[in-house]
Amino acid sequence: MSGFLAIIARDVTLAFRAGGGALQALSFFALTIILFALAIGPDLSLMSEIAAPVLWAAALLATLISLEQIYRPDREDGSLDMLVETSDILALTAFAKAAAHWITTGLLLTAATPVLALLLNIKGAALGPLLATLLIGTPGLSLIGAFAAALTAALPRAGLLIAIIVIPLYAPILIFGVGAAGAGAAGEPQYGANLALLGASSLFAAVFSPLASAAALRFNLD
Amino acid sequence: MPQNSLYDFANPLRFESIARRVFPFVAGAAVILTAMGVYFALFNSPADYQQGESVRIMYVHVPAAWMALFCYSSMAIASAAGFIWKHPLADVAAKETAPIGAAFTLLALFTGSLWGKPMWGAWWAWDARLTSVLVLFFMYLGYMALWRAIADKARAARLAAILAIVGFVNVPVIKFSVDWWNSLHQPASILRPDGPTIHAAMLTPLFLMIAAYMAIYVALLVASMLNELISRRIARTELAGGAQPATMVEQ
């Protein structure tokens, strides 16, 4: 357990130090929102309508661009070999890596969402459900993404390949997340059901992604 | 990774000799079944009372959609077999199934679009099943991209197998997505607990076409597996003739 927390603490620290991915992901998130706002134009009512889907898509993309940082630096400096050699349960190590990624992207993006949602003129009633869906859904994004990162850990330029592999697997989380955010904003009764499906997707990823990541990591070591 | 190279090498050779003999029959069956299916579909089946003649797109579209799922399932099962037993033929089967499955998926999307225009008035609708078949197509592409990205064939096989098995989790989501989300697409009308809801005269060409597609898949798979095995043998022979015969075992 102390090893689990140590890995998380190490990765979180690294992500916030110079060259880390955390602030890059956050900036990318904000810049994507600005791009969408510029593309839509100053139509405030249209903006408030699509605010939640845009924020969800932007959060997904920001998660995506930082995935390569999970395993590749560790593989390059050799610490990945140490991690694999020394861990009792490799799946747990993989889970810790994904958790650290979530803290430095998903949690950070969710924290920044209220401000960016204001820029998109979001309605007051929509903000709460949006934050809830992001908080429940982004762990799933990090977990599935960490699997793709483990799969491509040995490849020198895996960025685009990770995107191709991971975006199809993200589809259910995006659909349930945006569905729940929309239903919650409108006060519809499906809100709870969609939220439960979103939570189920994240939990499902929490079970299978570390196992699959561990298998992939073993085959990525020489 | 412990590998018995004799076992690895002998088995594909036996497969090659069997495949060479089987291939003409499978290919012949594919041609005959396709000819019969097309005849029944175009000339010997009724037009739909609502959809008119455009219902005939179904005979191309529905089997392609089935094959899209079938190929992905086969790929995942072959991947699991290759992953668990490290059987090289299973890896080759999984690898060679991917482009065939992707082609069937593209065919399903394309014909679905052609069918959607007269029926729904739009080439494309973002309904649940269309979207998930499009997602399936990109899952095939991701699988193929991973194979291409990794130079070491043995490692590529292991990693691609993991991806195929993980992606397989999405296949039931695709199958039942129609029931989960509201959609324009009609619900499943053949595999239902209370029996098929389409007329028997339409089922004959449909099942003929499904059999034809299946035969096409098997014929293409056998041919491309043979192709892959032969090209690997050529690569091995070239390595053996080159400066470093020691790497021969590696590939």
Coordinates of C-alpha atoms in Angstrom, one line a residue:
Chain A
M1 CA 0.0 0.0 0.0
S2 CA 2.8 2.4 0.8
G3 CA 4.4 1.5 -2.6
F4 CA 1.0 2.3 -4.2
L5 CA 0.9 5.7 -2.6
A6 CA 4.6 6.3 -3.3
I7 CA 4.0 5.7 -7.0
I8 CA 1.1 8.1 -7.1
A9 CA 3.1 10.8 -5.1
R10 CA 6.1 10.4 -7.4
D11 CA 4.0 10.7 -10.6
V12 CA 2.0 13.6 -9.3
T13 CA 5.2 15.4 -8.3
L14 CA 6.8 14.8 -11.6
A15 CA 3.7 16.0 -13.5
F16 CA 3.8 19.3 -11.7
R17 CA 7.6 19.8 -12.1
A18 CA 9.2 21.3 -15.2
G19 CA 8.4 19.3 -18.3
G20 CA 5.5 17.6 -16.6
G21 CA 2.2 17.0 -18.3
A22 CA -0.3 18.5 -15.8
L23 CA -0.2 22.1 -16.7
Q24 CA 0.1 21.3 -20.4
A25 CA -3.1 19.3 -20.2
L26 CA -4.8 22.1 -18.4
S27 CA -3.7 24.7 -20.9
F28 CA -4.7 22.4 -23.7
F29 CA -8.2 22.0 -22.1
A30 CA -8.6 25.8 -21.9
L31 CA -7.3 26.4 -25.4
T32 CA -9.7 23.8 -26.8
I33 CA -12.6 25.6 -25.2
I34 CA -11.4 28.9 -26.7
L35 CA -11.1 27.3 -30.1
F36 CA -14.7 26.1 -29.8
A37 CA -15.9 29.5 -28.6
L38 CA -14.2 31.2 -31.6
A39 CA -15.6 28.7 -34.0
I40 CA -19.2 29.0 -32.7
G41 CA -19.1 32.8 -32.6
P42 CA -20.7 35.1 -30.1
D43 CA -24.1 33.4 -30.0
L44 CA -24.6 33.1 -26.2
S45 CA -27.7 30.9 -26.3
L46 CA -26.2 28.4 -28.7
M47 CA -23.1 28.4 -26.5
S48 CA -24.9 27.6 -23.3
E49 CA -26.7 24.8 -25.1
I50 CA -23.5 23.0 -26.2
A51 CA -21.4 24.0 -23.2
A52 CA -21.5 20.6 -21.5
P53 CA -20.8 18.5 -24.7
V54 CA -17.9 20.9 -25.6
L55 CA -16.4 20.7 -22.1
W56 CA -16.7 16.9 -22.2
A57 CA -15.0 16.6 -25.6
A58 CA -12.3 19.0 -24.5
A59 CA -11.7 17.1 -21.3
L60 CA -11.4 13.9 -23.3
L61 CA -8.9 15.5 -25.7
A62 CA -6.8 17.0 -22.9
T63 CA -6.7 13.6 -21.2
L64 CA -5.7 12.0 -24.5
I65 CA -2.7 14.3 -25.2
S66 CA -1.1 13.6 -21.8
L67 CA -1.4 9.7 -22.0
E68 CA 2.0 9.3 -23.6
Q69 CA 3.5 10.7 -20.4
I70 CA 2.3 7.9 -18.2
Y71 CA 4.9 5.2 -19.3
R72 CA 7.2 6.5 -21.9
P73 CA 9.5 8.6 -19.7
D74 CA 9.7 5.7 -17.3
R75 CA 10.7 3.4 -20.1
E76 CA 13.2 5.8 -21.5
D77 CA 15.1 6.3 -18.2
G78 CA 14.8 2.6 -17.2
S79 CA 12.6 3.1 -14.1
L80 CA 9.8 1.2 -15.8
D81 CA 12.0 -2.0 -15.6
M82 CA 12.5 -1.3 -11.9
L83 CA 8.8 -0.8 -11.3
V84 CA 7.9 -4.1 -13.1
E85 CA 10.7 -6.0 -11.4
T86 CA 9.9 -4.8 -7.9
S87 CA 6.1 -4.7 -7.8
D88 CA 4.4 -7.6 -6.1
I89 CA 1.2 -7.1 -8.1
L90 CA 1.9 -5.3 -11.4
A91 CA -1.8 -4.6 -11.9
L92 CA -1.8 -2.5 -8.7
T93 CA 1.2 -0.6 -10.0
A94 CA -0.6 0.1 -13.3
F95 CA -3.6 1.2 -11.3
A96 CA -1.4 3.6 -9.3
K97 CA 0.0 5.0 -12.5
A98 CA -3.5 5.6 -13.9
A99 CA -4.7 7.2 -10.6
A100 CA -1.7 9.6 -10.7
H101 CA -2.6 10.5 -14.3
W102 CA -6.2 11.2 -13.2
I103 CA -5.2 13.4 -10.3
T104 CA -3.0 15.5 -12.7
T105 CA -5.5 15.6 -15.5
G106 CA -9.1 14.6 -14.8
L107 CA -9.3 16.1 -11.3
L108 CA -7.4 19.2 -12.4
L109 CA -9.7 19.7 -15.5
T110 CA -12.8 19.2 -13.3
A111 CA -11.5 21.8 -10.9
A112 CA -11.0 24.2 -13.8
T113 CA -14.4 23.5 -15.4
P114 CA -16.5 26.0 -13.4
V115 CA -14.5 28.9 -14.7
L116 CA -14.4 27.6 -18.3
A117 CA -18.1 26.8 -18.2
L118 CA -18.8 30.4 -17.3
L119 CA -16.9 31.4 -20.5
L120 CA -19.3 29.2 -22.4
N121 CA -22.3 30.8 -20.7
I122 CA -23.5 27.6 -19.0
K123 CA -26.8 27.7 -17.1
G124 CA -26.6 27.5 -13.3
A125 CA -28.6 24.3 -13.1
A126 CA -26.3 22.6 -15.6
L127 CA -23.0 23.2 -13.8
G128 CA -23.6 20.7 -10.9
P129 CA -24.5 17.7 -13.1
L130 CA -21.6 18.6 -15.5
L131 CA -19.1 18.5 -12.6
A132 CA -20.6 15.3 -11.2
T133 CA -20.3 13.6 -14.6
L134 CA -16.7 14.8 -15.1
L135 CA -15.7 13.6 -11.6
I136 CA -17.2 10.2 -12.2
G137 CA -16.3 9.8 -15.9
T138 CA -12.7 11.1 -16.1
P139 CA -11.2 8.3 -13.9
G140 CA -12.5 5.9 -16.6
L141 CA -10.8 8.0 -19.3
S142 CA -7.5 7.9 -17.4
L143 CA -7.8 4.1 -16.8
I144 CA -8.6 3.2 -20.4
G145 CA -5.9 5.7 -21.6
A146 CA -3.3 4.2 -19.3
F147 CA -4.0 0.8 -20.9
A148 CA -3.3 2.2 -24.3
A149 CA -0.2 3.9 -23.0
A150 CA 1.0 0.6 -21.5
L151 CA 0.3 -1.1 -24.9
T152 CA 2.5 1.4 -26.7
A153 CA 5.1 2.0 -24.0
A154 CA 8.0 0.7 -26.2
L155 CA 7.2 2.7 -29.2
P156 CA 9.2 5.9 -29.8
R157 CA 6.3 8.0 -31.3
A158 CA 3.1 6.6 -30.0
G159 CA 0.9 9.7 -29.7
L160 CA -1.2 9.2 -32.8
L161 CA -1.4 5.5 -32.3
I162 CA -2.7 6.0 -28.8
A163 CA -5.4 8.3 -30.1
I164 CA -6.5 5.8 -32.7
I165 CA -6.6 3.0 -30.1
V166 CA -8.2 4.9 -27.3
I167 CA -10.9 7.1 -28.9
P168 CA -13.2 4.1 -29.9
L169 CA -12.9 2.8 -26.4
Y170 CA -13.8 6.2 -25.0
A171 CA -17.1 6.3 -26.9
P172 CA -19.4 4.8 -24.1
I173 CA -18.0 7.1 -21.4
L174 CA -18.5 10.2 -23.6
I175 CA -22.0 9.1 -24.5
F176 CA -23.1 8.4 -20.9
G177 CA -21.2 11.4 -19.6
V178 CA -22.8 13.9 -22.0
G179 CA -26.2 12.1 -21.6
A180 CA -26.1 12.4 -17.9
A181 CA -25.0 16.0 -17.9
G182 CA -27.8 16.9 -20.3
A183 CA -30.4 15.0 -18.3
G184 CA -29.2 16.5 -15.1
A185 CA -29.3 20.0 -16.5
A186 CA -32.9 19.5 -17.7
G187 CA -33.9 17.9 -14.4
E188 CA -35.0 14.7 -16.2
P189 CA -35.4 11.4 -14.2
Q190 CA -32.8 9.6 -16.5
Y191 CA -30.1 11.6 -14.8
G192 CA -29.6 9.0 -12.1
A193 CA -29.6 6.1 -14.5
N194 CA -27.1 7.7 -16.8
L195 CA -24.9 8.6 -13.9
A196 CA -25.0 5.0 -12.8
L197 CA -24.0 3.8 -16.3
L198 CA -21.2 6.3 -16.3
G199 CA -20.0 5.1 -12.9
A200 CA -20.3 1.5 -14.1
S201 CA -18.1 2.3 -17.1
S202 CA -15.5 3.8 -14.9
L203 CA -15.6 0.9 -12.4
F204 CA -15.4 -1.6 -15.3
A205 CA -12.3 0.2 -16.5
A206 CA -10.9 0.2 -13.0
V207 CA -11.1 -3.6 -13.0
F208 CA -9.9 -4.5 -16.5
S209 CA -7.5 -1.7 -17.4
P210 CA -4.9 -2.5 -14.7
L211 CA -5.0 -6.2 -15.6
A212 CA -4.6 -5.5 -19.3
S213 CA -2.0 -2.8 -18.7
A214 CA 0.1 -5.3 -16.6
A215 CA 0.0 -7.9 -19.3
A216 CA 1.0 -5.3 -21.9
L217 CA 3.8 -3.9 -19.8
R218 CA 5.3 -7.4 -19.3
F219 CA 5.5 -7.8 -23.1
N220 CA 6.9 -4.4 -23.6
L221 CA 10.1 -5.1 -21.6
D222 CA 12.9 -6.8 -23.3
Chain B
M1 CA 9.9 -16.5 -23.9
P2 CA 10.5 -20.2 -24.3
Q3 CA 9.8 -21.3 -27.8
N4 CA 10.0 -24.7 -29.4
S5 CA 11.0 -23.6 -32.9
L6 CA 10.4 -27.0 -34.3
Y7 CA 6.8 -27.0 -33.1
D8 CA 6.3 -23.4 -34.3
F9 CA 7.7 -24.2 -37.7
A10 CA 6.1 -27.6 -38.3
N11 CA 2.6 -26.6 -37.6
P12 CA 2.3 -23.8 -40.1
L13 CA 3.8 -26.1 -42.7
R14 CA 1.1 -28.6 -42.1
F15 CA -1.5 -25.8 -42.2
E16 CA 0.0 -24.7 -45.6
S17 CA -0.4 -28.1 -47.2
I18 CA -4.0 -28.4 -45.9
A19 CA -4.9 -24.9 -46.8
R20 CA -3.6 -25.3 -50.4
R21 CA -6.0 -28.2 -50.9
V22 CA -9.0 -26.6 -49.1
F23 CA -8.7 -23.2 -50.8
P24 CA -10.2 -24.1 -54.2
F25 CA -13.3 -25.6 -52.6
V26 CA -13.9 -22.7 -50.3
A27 CA -13.3 -20.2 -53.1
G28 CA -15.6 -22.2 -55.4
A29 CA -18.3 -22.3 -52.7
A30 CA -18.0 -18.5 -52.3
V31 CA -18.5 -17.9 -56.0
I32 CA -21.5 -20.3 -56.3
L33 CA -23.2 -19.0 -53.1
T34 CA -22.7 -15.4 -54.1
A35 CA -24.2 -16.1 -57.6
M36 CA -27.2 -17.9 -56.0
G37 CA -27.7 -15.2 -53.4
V38 CA -27.5 -12.4 -55.8
Y39 CA -30.0 -14.1 -58.2
F40 CA -32.5 -14.7 -55.4
A41 CA -31.9 -11.2 -53.9
L42 CA -32.4 -9.3 -57.2
F43 CA -34.8 -11.5 -59.2
N44 CA -36.5 -14.1 -57.1
S45 CA -37.7 -12.2 -54.0
P46 CA -40.6 -9.8 -53.4
A47 CA -40.2 -6.1 -53.1
D48 CA -41.2 -4.7 -49.7
Y49 CA -44.7 -3.2 -49.5
Q50 CA -43.3 -0.1 -47.7
Q51 CA -39.7 0.1 -49.0
G52 CA -40.2 -1.1 -52.5
E53 CA -37.2 -2.3 -54.5
S54 CA -34.7 -0.6 -52.2
V55 CA -35.3 -3.4 -49.7
R56 CA -32.8 -5.4 -51.8
I57 CA -30.0 -3.4 -50.3
M58 CA -30.7 -5.4 -47.2
Y59 CA -29.2 -8.5 -48.8
V60 CA -25.9 -6.8 -49.1
H61 CA -26.1 -4.7 -46.0
V62 CA -27.3 -7.1 -43.3
P63 CA -24.8 -9.9 -43.9
A64 CA -22.0 -7.3 -44.1
A65 CA -23.0 -5.9 -40.7
W66 CA -23.1 -9.5 -39.3
M67 CA -19.7 -10.3 -40.7
A68 CA -18.4 -7.0 -39.2
L69 CA -19.3 -8.4 -35.7
F70 CA -18.4 -12.0 -36.6
C71 CA -14.9 -11.1 -37.8
Y72 CA -14.2 -9.0 -34.7
S73 CA -15.4 -11.9 -32.5
S74 CA -13.2 -14.4 -34.5
M75 CA -10.3 -12.0 -34.2
A76 CA -10.7 -11.8 -30.4
I77 CA -11.1 -15.6 -30.0
A78 CA -8.1 -16.2 -32.2
S79 CA -6.2 -13.6 -30.3
A80 CA -7.1 -15.2 -27.0
A81 CA -6.0 -18.6 -28.3
G82 CA -2.7 -17.1 -29.6
F83 CA -2.3 -15.3 -26.2
I84 CA -2.9 -18.3 -24.0
W85 CA -1.3 -21.1 -26.0
K86 CA 1.2 -18.9 -28.0
H87 CA 0.1 -20.7 -31.1
P88 CA 1.6 -18.8 -34.1
L89 CA -1.2 -19.8 -36.5
A90 CA -3.8 -18.2 -34.2
D91 CA -1.9 -15.0 -34.2
V92 CA -1.7 -15.1 -38.0
A93 CA -5.4 -15.8 -38.2
A94 CA -6.2 -12.8 -35.9
K95 CA -3.9 -10.5 -37.9
E96 CA -5.3 -11.5 -41.2
T97 CA -8.9 -11.3 -40.1
A98 CA -8.6 -7.6 -39.2
P99 CA -8.4 -6.2 -42.8
I100 CA -11.2 -8.5 -44.0
G101 CA -13.4 -7.5 -41.1
A102 CA -12.6 -3.9 -41.7
A103 CA -13.7 -4.3 -45.3
F104 CA -17.0 -5.9 -44.3
T105 CA -17.5 -3.1 -41.8
L106 CA -16.9 -0.5 -44.4
L107 CA -19.3 -2.3 -46.8
A108 CA -21.9 -2.3 -44.0
L109 CA -21.5 1.4 -43.4
F110 CA -21.5 2.2 -47.1
T111 CA -24.6 0.2 -48.0
G112 CA -26.3 1.4 -44.9
S113 CA -25.7 4.9 -46.0
L114 CA -27.1 4.1 -49.5
W115 CA -30.1 2.5 -47.8
G116 CA -30.6 5.4 -45.4
K117 CA -30.9 8.0 -48.1
P118 CA -34.2 6.7 -49.6
M119 CA -35.5 5.4 -46.2
W120 CA -34.6 8.2 -43.8
G121 CA -33.9 10.9 -46.2
A122 CA -30.3 11.3 -45.0
W123 CA -27.0 9.7 -46.0
W124 CA -26.0 9.4 -42.4
A125 CA -27.7 9.6 -39.1
W126 CA -25.9 9.7 -35.8
D127 CA -28.0 6.9 -34.4
A128 CA -26.7 4.4 -31.9
R129 CA -26.0 1.5 -34.2
L130 CA -24.5 3.4 -37.1
T131 CA -22.2 5.2 -34.7
S132 CA -21.2 2.0 -33.0
V133 CA -20.4 0.3 -36.3
L134 CA -18.3 3.3 -37.2
V135 CA -16.6 2.9 -33.9
L136 CA -16.0 -0.7 -34.7
F137 CA -14.4 0.2 -38.0
F138 CA -11.9 2.4 -36.1
M139 CA -11.3 -0.4 -33.6
Y140 CA -10.2 -2.5 -36.6
L141 CA -8.0 0.3 -37.8
G142 CA -6.4 0.7 -34.3
Y143 CA -5.7 -3.0 -34.2
M144 CA -4.1 -3.0 -37.6
A145 CA -2.1 0.2 -36.7
L146 CA -0.7 -1.5 -33.6
W147 CA 0.4 -4.5 -35.7
R148 CA 2.1 -2.2 -38.1
A149 CA 3.8 -0.1 -35.5
I150 CA 5.7 -2.9 -33.7
A151 CA 8.5 -4.4 -35.7
D152 CA 9.0 -7.5 -33.6
K153 CA 6.3 -9.9 -34.8
A154 CA 6.1 -12.0 -31.6
R155 CA 5.7 -8.9 -29.4
A156 CA 3.2 -7.3 -31.9
A157 CA 1.1 -10.5 -31.7
R158 CA 1.0 -10.5 -27.9
L159 CA 0.1 -6.8 -27.6
A160 CA -2.4 -6.8 -30.5
A161 CA -4.0 -9.8 -28.9
I162 CA -4.5 -7.8 -25.7
L163 CA -6.0 -5.0 -27.6
A164 CA -8.4 -7.3 -29.5
I165 CA -9.6 -8.9 -26.3
V166 CA -10.1 -5.5 -24.6
G167 CA -11.9 -4.2 -27.7
F168 CA -14.1 -7.3 -27.7
V169 CA -15.8 -5.9 -24.6
N170 CA -17.3 -3.3 -26.9
V171 CA -18.9 -5.9 -29.2
P172 CA -21.9 -6.6 -26.9
V173 CA -22.3 -2.8 -26.4
I174 CA -22.6 -2.5 -30.2
K175 CA -25.1 -5.5 -30.4
F176 CA -27.4 -4.1 -27.8
S177 CA -26.9 -0.4 -28.3
V178 CA -30.1 -0.4 -30.4
D179 CA -32.0 -1.4 -27.2
W180 CA -30.1 1.0 -25.0
W181 CA -30.5 4.2 -26.9
N182 CA -33.4 5.6 -28.9
S183 CA -32.6 5.4 -32.6
L184 CA -33.8 5.6 -36.1
H185 CA -32.5 2.2 -36.9
Q186 CA -35.0 -0.6 -36.8
P187 CA -34.5 -3.1 -34.0
A188 CA -33.2 -6.6 -34.8
S189 CA -35.8 -8.5 -36.8
I190 CA -34.3 -11.9 -37.4
L191 CA -32.9 -13.2 -34.1
R192 CA -35.9 -12.6 -31.9
P193 CA -37.4 -14.8 -29.2
D194 CA -40.8 -14.8 -31.1
G195 CA -39.4 -15.8 -34.4
P196 CA -38.4 -13.7 -37.4
T197 CA -40.6 -10.8 -38.4
I198 CA -39.6 -10.8 -42.1
H199 CA -41.2 -12.9 -44.8
A200 CA -39.8 -16.3 -45.6
A201 CA -39.3 -15.3 -49.2
M202 CA -36.9 -12.7 -48.1
L203 CA -35.1 -15.0 -45.7
T204 CA -33.9 -17.4 -48.4
P205 CA -31.7 -14.8 -50.2
L206 CA -30.7 -13.3 -46.9
F207 CA -29.4 -16.6 -45.6
L208 CA -27.8 -17.5 -48.9
M209 CA -26.0 -14.1 -48.8
I210 CA -24.8 -14.7 -45.3
A211 CA -23.5 -18.1 -46.3
A212 CA -21.8 -16.5 -49.3
Y213 CA -20.2 -13.8 -47.1
M214 CA -19.0 -16.5 -44.7
A215 CA -17.4 -18.5 -47.6
I216 CA -15.8 -15.3 -48.9
Y217 CA -14.4 -14.6 -45.4
V218 CA -12.9 -18.1 -45.1
A219 CA -11.5 -18.1 -48.6
L220 CA -9.9 -14.7 -48.1
L221 CA -8.6 -15.7 -44.7
V222 CA -7.0 -18.9 -45.9
A223 CA -5.4 -17.1 -48.9
S224 CA -4.0 -14.2 -46.8
M225 CA -2.8 -16.6 -44.0
L226 CA -0.9 -18.5 -46.7
N227 CA 0.4 -15.3 -48.0
E228 CA 1.6 -14.2 -44.6
L229 CA 3.2 -17.5 -43.8
I230 CA 5.1 -17.5 -47.1
S231 CA 6.3 -14.0 -46.8
R232 CA 7.5 -14.8 -43.2
R233 CA 9.4 -17.8 -44.6
I234 CA 10.9 -15.6 -47.3
A235 CA 12.0 -13.1 -44.7
R236 CA 13.5 -15.9 -42.7
T237 CA 15.3 -17.3 -45.7
E238 CA 16.7 -13.9 -46.5
L239 CA 17.9 -13.5 -43.0
A240 CA 19.5 -17.0 -43.1
G241 CA 21.3 -16.1 -46.3
G242 CA 22.4 -12.7 -44.9
A243 CA 25.2 -11.8 -42.6
Q244 CA 23.5 -12.8 -39.3
P245 CA 22.1 -16.3 -39.4
A246 CA 21.7 -16.2 -35.6
T247 CA 18.7 -13.9 -35.8
M248 CA 16.8 -16.6 -37.7
V249 CA 15.4 -18.1 -34.6
E250 CA 14.2 -14.7 -33.4
Q251 CA 11.7 -14.1 -36.2

